[in-house]
mmCIF file of C-alpha atoms in Angstrom:
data_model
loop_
_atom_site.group_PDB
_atom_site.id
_atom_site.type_symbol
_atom_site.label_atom_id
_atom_site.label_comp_id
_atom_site.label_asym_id
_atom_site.label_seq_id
_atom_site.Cartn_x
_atom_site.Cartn_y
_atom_site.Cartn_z
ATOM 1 C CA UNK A 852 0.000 0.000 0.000
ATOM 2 C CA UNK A 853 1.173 3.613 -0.758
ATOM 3 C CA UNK A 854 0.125 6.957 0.020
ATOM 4 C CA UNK A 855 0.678 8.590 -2.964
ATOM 5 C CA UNK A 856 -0.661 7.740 -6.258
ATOM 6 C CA UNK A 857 1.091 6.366 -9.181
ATOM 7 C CA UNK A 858 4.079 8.334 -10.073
ATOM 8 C CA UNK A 859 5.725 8.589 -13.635
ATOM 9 C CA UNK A 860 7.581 11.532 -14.532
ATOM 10 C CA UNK A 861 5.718 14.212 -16.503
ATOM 11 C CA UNK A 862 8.717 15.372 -18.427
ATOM 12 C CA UNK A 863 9.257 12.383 -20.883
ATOM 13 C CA UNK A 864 7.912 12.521 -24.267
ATOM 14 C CA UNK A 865 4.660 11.200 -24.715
ATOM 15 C CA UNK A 866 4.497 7.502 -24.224
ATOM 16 C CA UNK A 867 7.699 7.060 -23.128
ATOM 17 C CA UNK A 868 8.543 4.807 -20.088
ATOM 18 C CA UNK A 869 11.008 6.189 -17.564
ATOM 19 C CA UNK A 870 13.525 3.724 -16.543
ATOM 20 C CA UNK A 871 15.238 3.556 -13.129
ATOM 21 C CA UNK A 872 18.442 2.032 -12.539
ATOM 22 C CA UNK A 873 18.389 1.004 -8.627
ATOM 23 C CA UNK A 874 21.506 1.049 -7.040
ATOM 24 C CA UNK A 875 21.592 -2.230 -4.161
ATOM 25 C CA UNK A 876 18.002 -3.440 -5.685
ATOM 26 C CA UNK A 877 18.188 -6.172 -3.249
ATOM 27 C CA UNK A 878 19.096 -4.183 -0.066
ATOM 28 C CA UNK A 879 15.643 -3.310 2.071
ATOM 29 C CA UNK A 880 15.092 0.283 0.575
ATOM 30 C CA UNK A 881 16.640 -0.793 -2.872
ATOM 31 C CA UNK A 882 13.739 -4.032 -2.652
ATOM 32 C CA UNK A 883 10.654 -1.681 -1.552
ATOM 33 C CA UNK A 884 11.820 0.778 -3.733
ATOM 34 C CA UNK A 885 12.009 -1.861 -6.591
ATOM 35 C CA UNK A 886 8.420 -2.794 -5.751
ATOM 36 C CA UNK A 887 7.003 0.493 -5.827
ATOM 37 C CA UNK A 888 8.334 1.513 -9.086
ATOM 38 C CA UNK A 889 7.330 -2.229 -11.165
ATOM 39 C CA UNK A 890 3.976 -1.460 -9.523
ATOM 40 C CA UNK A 891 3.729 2.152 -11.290
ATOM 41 C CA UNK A 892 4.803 0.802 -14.323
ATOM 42 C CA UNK A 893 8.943 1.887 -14.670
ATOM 43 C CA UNK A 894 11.235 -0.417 -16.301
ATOM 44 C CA UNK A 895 13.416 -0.655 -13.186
ATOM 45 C CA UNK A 896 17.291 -1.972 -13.563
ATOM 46 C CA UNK A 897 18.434 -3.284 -10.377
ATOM 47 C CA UNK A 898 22.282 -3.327 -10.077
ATOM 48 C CA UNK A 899 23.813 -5.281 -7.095
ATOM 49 C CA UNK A 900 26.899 -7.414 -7.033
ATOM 50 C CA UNK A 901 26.005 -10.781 -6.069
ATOM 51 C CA UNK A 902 22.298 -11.872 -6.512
ATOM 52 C CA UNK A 903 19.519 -10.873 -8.550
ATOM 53 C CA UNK A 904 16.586 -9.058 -6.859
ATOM 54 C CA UNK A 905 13.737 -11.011 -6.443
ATOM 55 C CA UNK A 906 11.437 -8.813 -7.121
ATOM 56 C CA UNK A 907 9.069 -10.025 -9.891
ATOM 57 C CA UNK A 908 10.145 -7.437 -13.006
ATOM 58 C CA UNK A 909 13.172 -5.976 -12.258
ATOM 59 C CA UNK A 910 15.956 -6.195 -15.039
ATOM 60 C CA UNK A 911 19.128 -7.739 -12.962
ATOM 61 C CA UNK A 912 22.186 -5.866 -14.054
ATOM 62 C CA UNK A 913 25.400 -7.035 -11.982
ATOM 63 C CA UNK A 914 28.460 -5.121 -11.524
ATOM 64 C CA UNK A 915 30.964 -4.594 -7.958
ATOM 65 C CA UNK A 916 29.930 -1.370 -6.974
ATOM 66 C CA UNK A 917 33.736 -1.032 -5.957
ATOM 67 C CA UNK A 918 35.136 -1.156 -9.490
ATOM 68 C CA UNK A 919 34.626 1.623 -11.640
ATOM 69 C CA UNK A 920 35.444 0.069 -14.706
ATOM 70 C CA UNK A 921 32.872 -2.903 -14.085
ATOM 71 C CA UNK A 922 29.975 -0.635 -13.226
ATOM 72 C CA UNK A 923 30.921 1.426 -16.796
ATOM 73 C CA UNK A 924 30.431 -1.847 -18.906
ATOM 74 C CA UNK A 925 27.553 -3.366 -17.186
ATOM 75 C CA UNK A 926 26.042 0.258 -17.430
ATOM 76 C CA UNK A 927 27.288 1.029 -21.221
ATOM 77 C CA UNK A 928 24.124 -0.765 -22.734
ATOM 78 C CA UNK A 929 21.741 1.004 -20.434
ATOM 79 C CA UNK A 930 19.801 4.685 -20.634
ATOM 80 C CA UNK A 931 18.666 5.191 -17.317
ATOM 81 C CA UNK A 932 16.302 8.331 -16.615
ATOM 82 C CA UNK A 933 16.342 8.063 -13.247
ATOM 83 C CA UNK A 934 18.780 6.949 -10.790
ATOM 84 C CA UNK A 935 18.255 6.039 -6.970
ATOM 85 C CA UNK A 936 21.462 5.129 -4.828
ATOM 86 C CA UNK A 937 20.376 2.669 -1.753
ATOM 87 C CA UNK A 938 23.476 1.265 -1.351
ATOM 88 C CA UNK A 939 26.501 1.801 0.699
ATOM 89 C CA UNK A 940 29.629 -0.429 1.516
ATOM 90 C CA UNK A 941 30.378 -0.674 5.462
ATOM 91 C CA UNK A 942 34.189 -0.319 6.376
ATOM 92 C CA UNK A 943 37.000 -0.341 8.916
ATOM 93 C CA UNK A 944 37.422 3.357 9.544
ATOM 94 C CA UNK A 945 35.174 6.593 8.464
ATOM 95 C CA UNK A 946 38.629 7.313 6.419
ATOM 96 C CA UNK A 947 38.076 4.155 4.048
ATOM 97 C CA UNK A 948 34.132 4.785 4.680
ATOM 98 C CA UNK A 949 34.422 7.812 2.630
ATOM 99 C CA UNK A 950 36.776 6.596 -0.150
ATOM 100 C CA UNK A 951 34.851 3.757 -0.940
ATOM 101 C CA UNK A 952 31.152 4.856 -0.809
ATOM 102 C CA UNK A 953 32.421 8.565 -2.066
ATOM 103 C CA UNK A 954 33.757 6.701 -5.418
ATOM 104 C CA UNK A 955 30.487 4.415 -5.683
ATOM 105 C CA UNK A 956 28.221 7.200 -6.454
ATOM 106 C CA UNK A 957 31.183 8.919 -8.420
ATOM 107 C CA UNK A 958 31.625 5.774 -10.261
ATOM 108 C CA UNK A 959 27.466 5.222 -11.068
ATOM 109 C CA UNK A 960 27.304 8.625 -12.330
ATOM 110 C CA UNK A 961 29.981 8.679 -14.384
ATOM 111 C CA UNK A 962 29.391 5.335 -15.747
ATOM 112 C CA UNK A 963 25.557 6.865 -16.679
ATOM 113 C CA UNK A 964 26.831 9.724 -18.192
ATOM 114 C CA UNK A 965 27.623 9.004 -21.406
ATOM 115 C CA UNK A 966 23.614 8.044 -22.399
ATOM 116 C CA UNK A 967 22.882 11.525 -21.580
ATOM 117 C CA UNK A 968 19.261 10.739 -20.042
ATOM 118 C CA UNK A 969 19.416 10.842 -16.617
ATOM 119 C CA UNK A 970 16.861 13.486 -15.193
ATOM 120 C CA UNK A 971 16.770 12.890 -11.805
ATOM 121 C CA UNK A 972 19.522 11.174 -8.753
ATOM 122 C CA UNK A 973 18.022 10.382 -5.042
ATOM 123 C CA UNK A 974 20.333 9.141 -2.530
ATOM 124 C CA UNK A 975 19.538 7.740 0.652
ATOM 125 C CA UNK A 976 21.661 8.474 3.824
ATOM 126 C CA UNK A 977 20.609 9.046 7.526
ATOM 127 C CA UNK A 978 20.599 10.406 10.561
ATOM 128 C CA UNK A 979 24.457 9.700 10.724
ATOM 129 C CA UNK A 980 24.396 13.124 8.868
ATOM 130 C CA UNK A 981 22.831 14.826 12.430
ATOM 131 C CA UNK A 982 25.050 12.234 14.795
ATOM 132 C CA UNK A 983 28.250 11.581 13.013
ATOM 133 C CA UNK A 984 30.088 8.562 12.248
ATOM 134 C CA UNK A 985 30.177 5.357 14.039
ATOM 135 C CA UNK A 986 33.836 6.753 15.335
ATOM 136 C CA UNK A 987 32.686 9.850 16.342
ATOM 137 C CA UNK A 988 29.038 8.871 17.034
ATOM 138 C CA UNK A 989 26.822 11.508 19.477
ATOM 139 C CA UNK A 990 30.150 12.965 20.225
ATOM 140 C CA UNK A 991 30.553 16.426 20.917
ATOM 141 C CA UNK A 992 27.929 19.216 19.819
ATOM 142 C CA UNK A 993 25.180 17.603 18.413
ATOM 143 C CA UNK A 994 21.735 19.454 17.056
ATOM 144 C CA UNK A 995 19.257 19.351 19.178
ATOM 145 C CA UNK A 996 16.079 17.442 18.653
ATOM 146 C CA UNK A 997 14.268 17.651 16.350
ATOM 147 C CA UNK A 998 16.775 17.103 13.393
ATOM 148 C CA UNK A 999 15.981 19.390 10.731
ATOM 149 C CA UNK A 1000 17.842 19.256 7.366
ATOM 150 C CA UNK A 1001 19.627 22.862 7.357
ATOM 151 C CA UNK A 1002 21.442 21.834 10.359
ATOM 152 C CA UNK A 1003 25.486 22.970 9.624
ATOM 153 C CA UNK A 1004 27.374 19.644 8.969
ATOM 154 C CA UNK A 1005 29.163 18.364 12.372
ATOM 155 C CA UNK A 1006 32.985 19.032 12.107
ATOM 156 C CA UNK A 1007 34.185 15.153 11.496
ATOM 157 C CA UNK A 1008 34.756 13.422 8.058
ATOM 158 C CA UNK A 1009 31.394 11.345 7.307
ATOM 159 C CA UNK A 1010 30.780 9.453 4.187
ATOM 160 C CA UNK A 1011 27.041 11.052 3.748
ATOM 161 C CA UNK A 1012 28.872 14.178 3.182
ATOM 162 C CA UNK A 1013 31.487 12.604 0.782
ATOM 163 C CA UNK A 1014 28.656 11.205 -0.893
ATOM 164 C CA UNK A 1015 26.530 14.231 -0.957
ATOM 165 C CA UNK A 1016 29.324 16.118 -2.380
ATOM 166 C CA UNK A 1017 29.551 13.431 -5.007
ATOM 167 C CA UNK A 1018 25.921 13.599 -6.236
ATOM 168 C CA UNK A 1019 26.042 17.526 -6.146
ATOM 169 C CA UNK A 1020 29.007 17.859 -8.644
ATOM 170 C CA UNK A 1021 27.894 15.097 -10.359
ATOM 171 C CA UNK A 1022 24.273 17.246 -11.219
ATOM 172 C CA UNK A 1023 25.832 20.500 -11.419
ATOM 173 C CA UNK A 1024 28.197 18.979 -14.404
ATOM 174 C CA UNK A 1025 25.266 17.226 -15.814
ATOM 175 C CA UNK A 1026 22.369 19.155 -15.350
ATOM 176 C CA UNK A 1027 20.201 16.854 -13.330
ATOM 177 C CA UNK A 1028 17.826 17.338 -10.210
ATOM 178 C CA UNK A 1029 18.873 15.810 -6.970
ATOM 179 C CA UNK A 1030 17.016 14.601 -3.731
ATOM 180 C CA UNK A 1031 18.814 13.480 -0.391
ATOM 181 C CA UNK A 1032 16.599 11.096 1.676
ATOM 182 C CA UNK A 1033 18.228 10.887 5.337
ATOM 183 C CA UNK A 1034 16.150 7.672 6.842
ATOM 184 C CA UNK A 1035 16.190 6.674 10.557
ATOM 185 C CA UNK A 1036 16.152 2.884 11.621
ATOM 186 C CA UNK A 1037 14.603 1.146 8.880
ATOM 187 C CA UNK A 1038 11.754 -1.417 9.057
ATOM 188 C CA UNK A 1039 11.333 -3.707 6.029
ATOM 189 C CA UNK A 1040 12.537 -7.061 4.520
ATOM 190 C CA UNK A 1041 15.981 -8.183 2.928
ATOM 191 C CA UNK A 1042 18.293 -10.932 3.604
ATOM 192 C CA UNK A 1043 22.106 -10.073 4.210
ATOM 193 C CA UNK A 1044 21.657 -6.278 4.979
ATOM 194 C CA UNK A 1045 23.364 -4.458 7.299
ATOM 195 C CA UNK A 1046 20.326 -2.429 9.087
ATOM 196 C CA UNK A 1047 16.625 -4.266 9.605
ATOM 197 C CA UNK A 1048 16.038 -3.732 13.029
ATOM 198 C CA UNK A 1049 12.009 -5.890 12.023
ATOM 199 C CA UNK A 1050 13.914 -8.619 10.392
ATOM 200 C CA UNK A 1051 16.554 -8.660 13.514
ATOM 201 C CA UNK A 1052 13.857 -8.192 16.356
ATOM 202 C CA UNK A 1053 11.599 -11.288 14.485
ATOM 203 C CA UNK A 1054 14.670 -13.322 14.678
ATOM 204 C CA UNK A 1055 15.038 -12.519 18.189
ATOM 205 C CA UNK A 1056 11.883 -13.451 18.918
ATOM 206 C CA UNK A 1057 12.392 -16.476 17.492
ATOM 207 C CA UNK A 1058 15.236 -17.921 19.155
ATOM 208 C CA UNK A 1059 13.055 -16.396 22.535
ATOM 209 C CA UNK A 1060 10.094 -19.096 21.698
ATOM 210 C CA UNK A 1061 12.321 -21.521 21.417
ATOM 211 C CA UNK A 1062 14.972 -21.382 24.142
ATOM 212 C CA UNK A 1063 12.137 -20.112 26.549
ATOM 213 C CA UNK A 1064 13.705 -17.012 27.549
ATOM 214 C CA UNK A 1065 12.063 -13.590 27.775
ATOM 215 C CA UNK A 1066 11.630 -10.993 24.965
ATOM 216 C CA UNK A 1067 14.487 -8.620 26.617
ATOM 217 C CA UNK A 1068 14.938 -4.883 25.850
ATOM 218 C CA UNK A 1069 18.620 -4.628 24.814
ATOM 219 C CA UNK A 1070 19.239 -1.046 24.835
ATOM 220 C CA UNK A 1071 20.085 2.096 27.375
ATOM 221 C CA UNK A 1072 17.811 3.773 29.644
ATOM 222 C CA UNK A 1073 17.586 6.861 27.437
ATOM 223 C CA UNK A 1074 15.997 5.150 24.343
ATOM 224 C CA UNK A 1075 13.815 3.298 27.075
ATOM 225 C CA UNK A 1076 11.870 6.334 28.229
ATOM 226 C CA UNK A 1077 12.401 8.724 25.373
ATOM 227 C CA UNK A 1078 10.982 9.758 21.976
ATOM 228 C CA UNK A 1079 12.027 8.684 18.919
ATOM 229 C CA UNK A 1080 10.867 7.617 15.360
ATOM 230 C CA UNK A 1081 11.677 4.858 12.414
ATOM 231 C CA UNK A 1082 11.486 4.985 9.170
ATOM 232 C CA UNK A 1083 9.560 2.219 7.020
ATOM 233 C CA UNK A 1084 10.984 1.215 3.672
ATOM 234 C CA UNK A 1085 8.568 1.251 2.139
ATOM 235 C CA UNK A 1086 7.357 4.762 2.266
ATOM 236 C CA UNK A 1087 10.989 5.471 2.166
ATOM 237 C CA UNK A 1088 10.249 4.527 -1.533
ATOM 238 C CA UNK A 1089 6.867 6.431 -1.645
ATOM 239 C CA UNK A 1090 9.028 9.690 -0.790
ATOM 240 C CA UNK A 1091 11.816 9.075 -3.234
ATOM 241 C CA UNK A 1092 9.531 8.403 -6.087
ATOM 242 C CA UNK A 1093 7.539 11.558 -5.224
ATOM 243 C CA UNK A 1094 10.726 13.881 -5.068
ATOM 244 C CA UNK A 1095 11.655 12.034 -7.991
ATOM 245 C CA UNK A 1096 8.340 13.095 -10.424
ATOM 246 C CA UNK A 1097 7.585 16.573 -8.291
ATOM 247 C CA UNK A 1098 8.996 19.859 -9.269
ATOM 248 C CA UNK A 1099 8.565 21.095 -6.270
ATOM 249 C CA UNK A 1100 10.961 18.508 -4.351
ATOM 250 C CA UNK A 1101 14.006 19.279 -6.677
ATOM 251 C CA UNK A 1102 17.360 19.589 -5.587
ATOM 252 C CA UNK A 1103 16.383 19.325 -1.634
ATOM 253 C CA UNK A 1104 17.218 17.078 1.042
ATOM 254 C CA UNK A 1105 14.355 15.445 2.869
ATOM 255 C CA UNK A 1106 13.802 13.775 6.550
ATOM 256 C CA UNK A 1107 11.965 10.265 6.454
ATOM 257 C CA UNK A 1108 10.199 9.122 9.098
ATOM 258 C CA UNK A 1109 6.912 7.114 9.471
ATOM 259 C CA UNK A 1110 5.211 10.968 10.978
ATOM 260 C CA UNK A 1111 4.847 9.327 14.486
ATOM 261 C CA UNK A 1112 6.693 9.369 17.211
ATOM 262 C CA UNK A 1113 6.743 7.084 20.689
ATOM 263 C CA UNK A 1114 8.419 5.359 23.594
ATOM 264 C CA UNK A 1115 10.376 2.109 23.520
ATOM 265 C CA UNK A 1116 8.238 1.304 26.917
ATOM 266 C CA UNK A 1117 4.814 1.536 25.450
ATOM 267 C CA UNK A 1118 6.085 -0.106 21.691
ATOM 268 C CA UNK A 1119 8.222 -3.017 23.065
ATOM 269 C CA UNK A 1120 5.179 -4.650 24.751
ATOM 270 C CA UNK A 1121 3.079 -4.638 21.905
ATOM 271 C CA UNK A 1122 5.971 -5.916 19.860
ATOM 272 C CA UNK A 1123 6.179 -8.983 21.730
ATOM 273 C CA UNK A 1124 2.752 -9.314 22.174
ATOM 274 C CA UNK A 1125 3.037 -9.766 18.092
ATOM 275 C CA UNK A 1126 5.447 -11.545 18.115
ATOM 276 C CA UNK A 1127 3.999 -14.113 20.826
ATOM 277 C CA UNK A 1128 6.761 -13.778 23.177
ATOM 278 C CA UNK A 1129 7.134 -12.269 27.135
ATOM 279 C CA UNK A 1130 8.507 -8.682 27.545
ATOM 280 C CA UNK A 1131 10.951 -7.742 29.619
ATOM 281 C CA UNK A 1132 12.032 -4.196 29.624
ATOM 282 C CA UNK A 1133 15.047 -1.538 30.560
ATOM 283 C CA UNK A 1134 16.325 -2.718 34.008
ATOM 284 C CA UNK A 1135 19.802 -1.224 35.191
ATOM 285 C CA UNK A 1136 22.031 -1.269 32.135
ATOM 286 C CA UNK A 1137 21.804 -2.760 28.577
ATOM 287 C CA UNK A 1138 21.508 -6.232 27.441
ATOM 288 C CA UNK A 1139 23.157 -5.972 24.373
ATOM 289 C CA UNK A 1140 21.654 -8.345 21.663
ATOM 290 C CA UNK A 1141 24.897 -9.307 20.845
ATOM 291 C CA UNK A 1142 25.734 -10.811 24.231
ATOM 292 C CA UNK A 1143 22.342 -12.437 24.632
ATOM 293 C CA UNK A 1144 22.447 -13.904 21.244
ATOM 294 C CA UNK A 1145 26.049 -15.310 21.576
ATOM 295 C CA UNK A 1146 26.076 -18.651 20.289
ATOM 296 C CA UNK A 1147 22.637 -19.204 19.258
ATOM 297 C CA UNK A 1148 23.650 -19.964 15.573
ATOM 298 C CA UNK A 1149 22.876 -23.601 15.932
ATOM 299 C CA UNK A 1150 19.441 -23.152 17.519
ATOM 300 C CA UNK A 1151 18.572 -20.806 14.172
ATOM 301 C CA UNK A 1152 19.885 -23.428 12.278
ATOM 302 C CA UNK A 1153 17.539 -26.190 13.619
ATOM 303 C CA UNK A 1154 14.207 -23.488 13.955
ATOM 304 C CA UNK A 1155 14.940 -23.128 10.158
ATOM 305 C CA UNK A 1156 15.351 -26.866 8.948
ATOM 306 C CA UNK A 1157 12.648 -27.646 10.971
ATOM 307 C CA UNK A 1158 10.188 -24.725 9.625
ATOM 308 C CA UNK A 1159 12.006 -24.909 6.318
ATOM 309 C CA UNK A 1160 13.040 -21.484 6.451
ATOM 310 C CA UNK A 1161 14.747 -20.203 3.433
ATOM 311 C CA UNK A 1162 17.971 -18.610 5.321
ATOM 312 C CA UNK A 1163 19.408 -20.835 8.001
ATOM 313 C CA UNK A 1164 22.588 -18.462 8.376
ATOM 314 C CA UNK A 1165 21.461 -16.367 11.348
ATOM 315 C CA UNK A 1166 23.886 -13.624 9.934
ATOM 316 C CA UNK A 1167 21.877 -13.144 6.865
ATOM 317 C CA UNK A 1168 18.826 -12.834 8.881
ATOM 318 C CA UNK A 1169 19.274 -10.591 12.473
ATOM 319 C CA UNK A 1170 21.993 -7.253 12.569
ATOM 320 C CA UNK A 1171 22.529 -7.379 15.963
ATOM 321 C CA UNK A 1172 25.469 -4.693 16.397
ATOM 322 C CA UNK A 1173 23.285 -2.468 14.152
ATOM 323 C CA UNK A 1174 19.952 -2.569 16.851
ATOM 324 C CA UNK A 1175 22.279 -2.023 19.765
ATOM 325 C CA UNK A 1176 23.399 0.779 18.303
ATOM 326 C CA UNK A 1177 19.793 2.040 17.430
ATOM 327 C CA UNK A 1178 18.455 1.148 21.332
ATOM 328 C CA UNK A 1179 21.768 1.853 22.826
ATOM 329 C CA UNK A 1180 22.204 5.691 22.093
ATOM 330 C CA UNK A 1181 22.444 7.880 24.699
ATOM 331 C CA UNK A 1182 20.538 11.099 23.094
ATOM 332 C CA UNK A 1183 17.223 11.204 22.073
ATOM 333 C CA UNK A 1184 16.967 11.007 17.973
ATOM 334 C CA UNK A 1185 13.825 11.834 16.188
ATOM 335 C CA UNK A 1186 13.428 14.383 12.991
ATOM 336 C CA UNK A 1187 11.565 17.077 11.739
ATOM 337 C CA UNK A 1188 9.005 16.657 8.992
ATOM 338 C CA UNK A 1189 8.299 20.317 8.230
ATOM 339 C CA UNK A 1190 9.730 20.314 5.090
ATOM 340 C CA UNK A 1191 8.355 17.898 3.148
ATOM 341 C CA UNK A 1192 5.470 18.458 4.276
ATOM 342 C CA UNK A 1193 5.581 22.429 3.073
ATOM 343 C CA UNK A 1194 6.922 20.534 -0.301
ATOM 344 C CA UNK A 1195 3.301 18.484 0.040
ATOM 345 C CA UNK A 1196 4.232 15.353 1.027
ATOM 346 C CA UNK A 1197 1.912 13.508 3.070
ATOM 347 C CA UNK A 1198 3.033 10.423 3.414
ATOM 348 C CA UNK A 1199 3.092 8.816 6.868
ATOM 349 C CA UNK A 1200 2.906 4.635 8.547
ATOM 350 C CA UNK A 1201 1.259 4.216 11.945
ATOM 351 C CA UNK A 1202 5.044 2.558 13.384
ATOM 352 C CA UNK A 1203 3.330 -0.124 15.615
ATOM 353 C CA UNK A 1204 1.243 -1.218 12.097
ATOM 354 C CA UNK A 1205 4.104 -0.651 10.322
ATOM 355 C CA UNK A 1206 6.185 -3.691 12.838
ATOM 356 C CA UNK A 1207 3.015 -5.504 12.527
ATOM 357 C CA UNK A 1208 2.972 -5.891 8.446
ATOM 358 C CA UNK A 1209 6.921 -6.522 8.432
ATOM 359 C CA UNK A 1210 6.568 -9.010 10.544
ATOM 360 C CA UNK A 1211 3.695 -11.186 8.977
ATOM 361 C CA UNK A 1212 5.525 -10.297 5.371
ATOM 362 C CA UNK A 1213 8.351 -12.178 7.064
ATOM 363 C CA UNK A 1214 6.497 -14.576 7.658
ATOM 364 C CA UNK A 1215 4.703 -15.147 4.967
ATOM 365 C CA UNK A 1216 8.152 -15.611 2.846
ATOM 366 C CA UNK A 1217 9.036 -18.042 5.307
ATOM 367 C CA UNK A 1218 12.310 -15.862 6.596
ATOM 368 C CA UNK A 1219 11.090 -16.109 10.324
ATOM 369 C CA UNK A 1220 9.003 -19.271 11.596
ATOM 370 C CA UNK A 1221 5.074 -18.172 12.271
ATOM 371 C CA UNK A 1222 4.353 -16.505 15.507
ATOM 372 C CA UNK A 1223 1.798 -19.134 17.316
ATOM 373 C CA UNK A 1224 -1.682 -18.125 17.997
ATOM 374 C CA UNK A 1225 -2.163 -16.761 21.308
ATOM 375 C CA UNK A 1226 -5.064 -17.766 23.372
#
């Protein structure tokens, strides 16, 4: 379901189909993103390195995001009119963090240039941008809350801003529209990805039913009692296709959150309600999901022969070192809508709904066993 209608661009010739090259089409906003555009009728290229996405009509195009001169040939063939960057590349240090997902939208853009049709680039980033890094994370000065987009950039190398510098030479050489979309902690479905705090929590949950131990907060006393907001991917796509086809969104960067805010305390109850498992909340310090999970690869292993799941690699599945660090900050994190809104966007996802549909999509593709019926 979407909130918007079905998007094409108005600026095409008559008849003509735009086509969208997706950068990480099978990453979990590359995947909702993929859906959204078959469904409104784009011929949709999705480029990822390994596998194909699996997302019925989507044109696989594979290529190492990491090597320029890859990307140019498996790109040479192709006329994108629209381009939409989901992907990023994890690293050691914030120094090779920028090098290597700086170059990967260098690299994409050049390698598009020479078709000459690209009208329009999104990227996706987050709230890194308001934060920092992961080595310099909530440290020092930080804007206060809410995070609004013409905050000053903090004063420590971050790849958002390498790759935000990328994109904006990139259009002012080319003569394309841009749109930044800086997501919070994203809900959806993908195997393999780096951030799915739905995916990881269902897994959790899991492993809870079956072990017999209780559905335990795992972050700090802060995120426990304060506000804060998530992003769903898929209306993570509804915004980028909308700043994509809208005049009005052009060349801006956008907050995306679901429009709702709340409490850990009153959502993590009704989470494991959902999820058919016993809640146990913020007592003294963090449990870490990483120390409570230690060692619990086997017991995935038989919960997914025995449901026949179709990942039995638990590290495929549940990012636990990502959702500490989402319920483990120490500041409150939540962002301001204004602007899109003024831009008229109106998309929004009741969150606890928003869990709800994740979860049962899960299930339904058989990536987390069915949640029992409750009595």
């Amino acid at each position: 379901m979407t909130d918007t209608p079905t998007a094409l661009p108005t600026d095409l010739p008559d008849g003509a189909t735009p086509t969208a090259l997706v950068v990480g089409a099978t990453g979990i906003s590359g995947r909702a993103l993929s859906h959204r555009l078959v469904d409104d009728g784009w011929r949709v290229l999705g480029l990822s390195r390994r596998s194909a996405s699996d997302v019925e009509g989507v044109e696989a195009v594979r290529a190492d995001l990491t090597d320029a001169q890859a990307l140019a040939d498996a790109l040479r063939e192709h006329a994108p009119t629209h381009v939409f960057l989901t992907a990023w590349a994890k690293q050691d240090t914030e120094e090779q963090n920028i090098a290597v997902n700086g170059a990967m939208v260098r690299d994409v853009l050049a390698a598009v240039r020479p078709a000459g049709t690209v009208r329009h680039v999104a990227l996706v980033t987050g709230l890194k941008h308001y934060l920092g890094p992961f080595e310099a994370y909530g440290q020092g000065e930080v804007p206060d809350t809410p995070f609004h987009e013409d905050e000053p950039r903090l004063p420590h190398p971050n790849f958002y801003y390498a790759q935000e510098d990328e994109l904006f030479a990139a259009a002012e050489r080319d003569g394309f529209t841009w749109s930044v979309h800086r997501a919070h902690t994203m809900l959806g479905h993908a195997l393999g990805g780096a951030m799915n705090i739905a995916q990881t929590l269902a897994a959790y949950a899991a492993i809870c039913r079956e072990t017999g131990r209780p559905f335990t907060f795992p972050g700090s006393r802060t995120q426990w009692d304060g506000l804060t907001d998530v992003t769903s991917a898929d209306l993570l796509a509804d915004q980028m296709v909308w700043a994509a086809t809208t005049p009005a969104a052009a060349d801006t960067a956008f907050n995306t959150a679901n429009g709702d805010v709340f409490r850990w305390r009153w959502l993590w109850p009704r989470l494991a309600d959902a999820l058919g498992v016993e809640p146990e909340g913020y007592a003294d310090a963090p449990r870490p999901l990483e120390e409570q999970m230690a060692g619990v690869e086997d017991t995935w292993r038989t919960i997914a022969e025995r449901e026949h799941l179709t990942e039995a690699d638990l590290d495929r599945v549940a990012s636990w070192w990502h959702t500490d660090g989402d319920l483990g900050r120490e500041m409150e994190c939540l962002t301001d809508q204004t602007r899109a809104r003024r831009a008229g966007w109106v998309g929004h996802r009741p969150t606890l709904d928003a869990f709800r549909a994740v979860f049962a999509e899960l299930e339904a593709a058989q990536v987390v066993p069915a949640t029992p019926a409750r009595d």
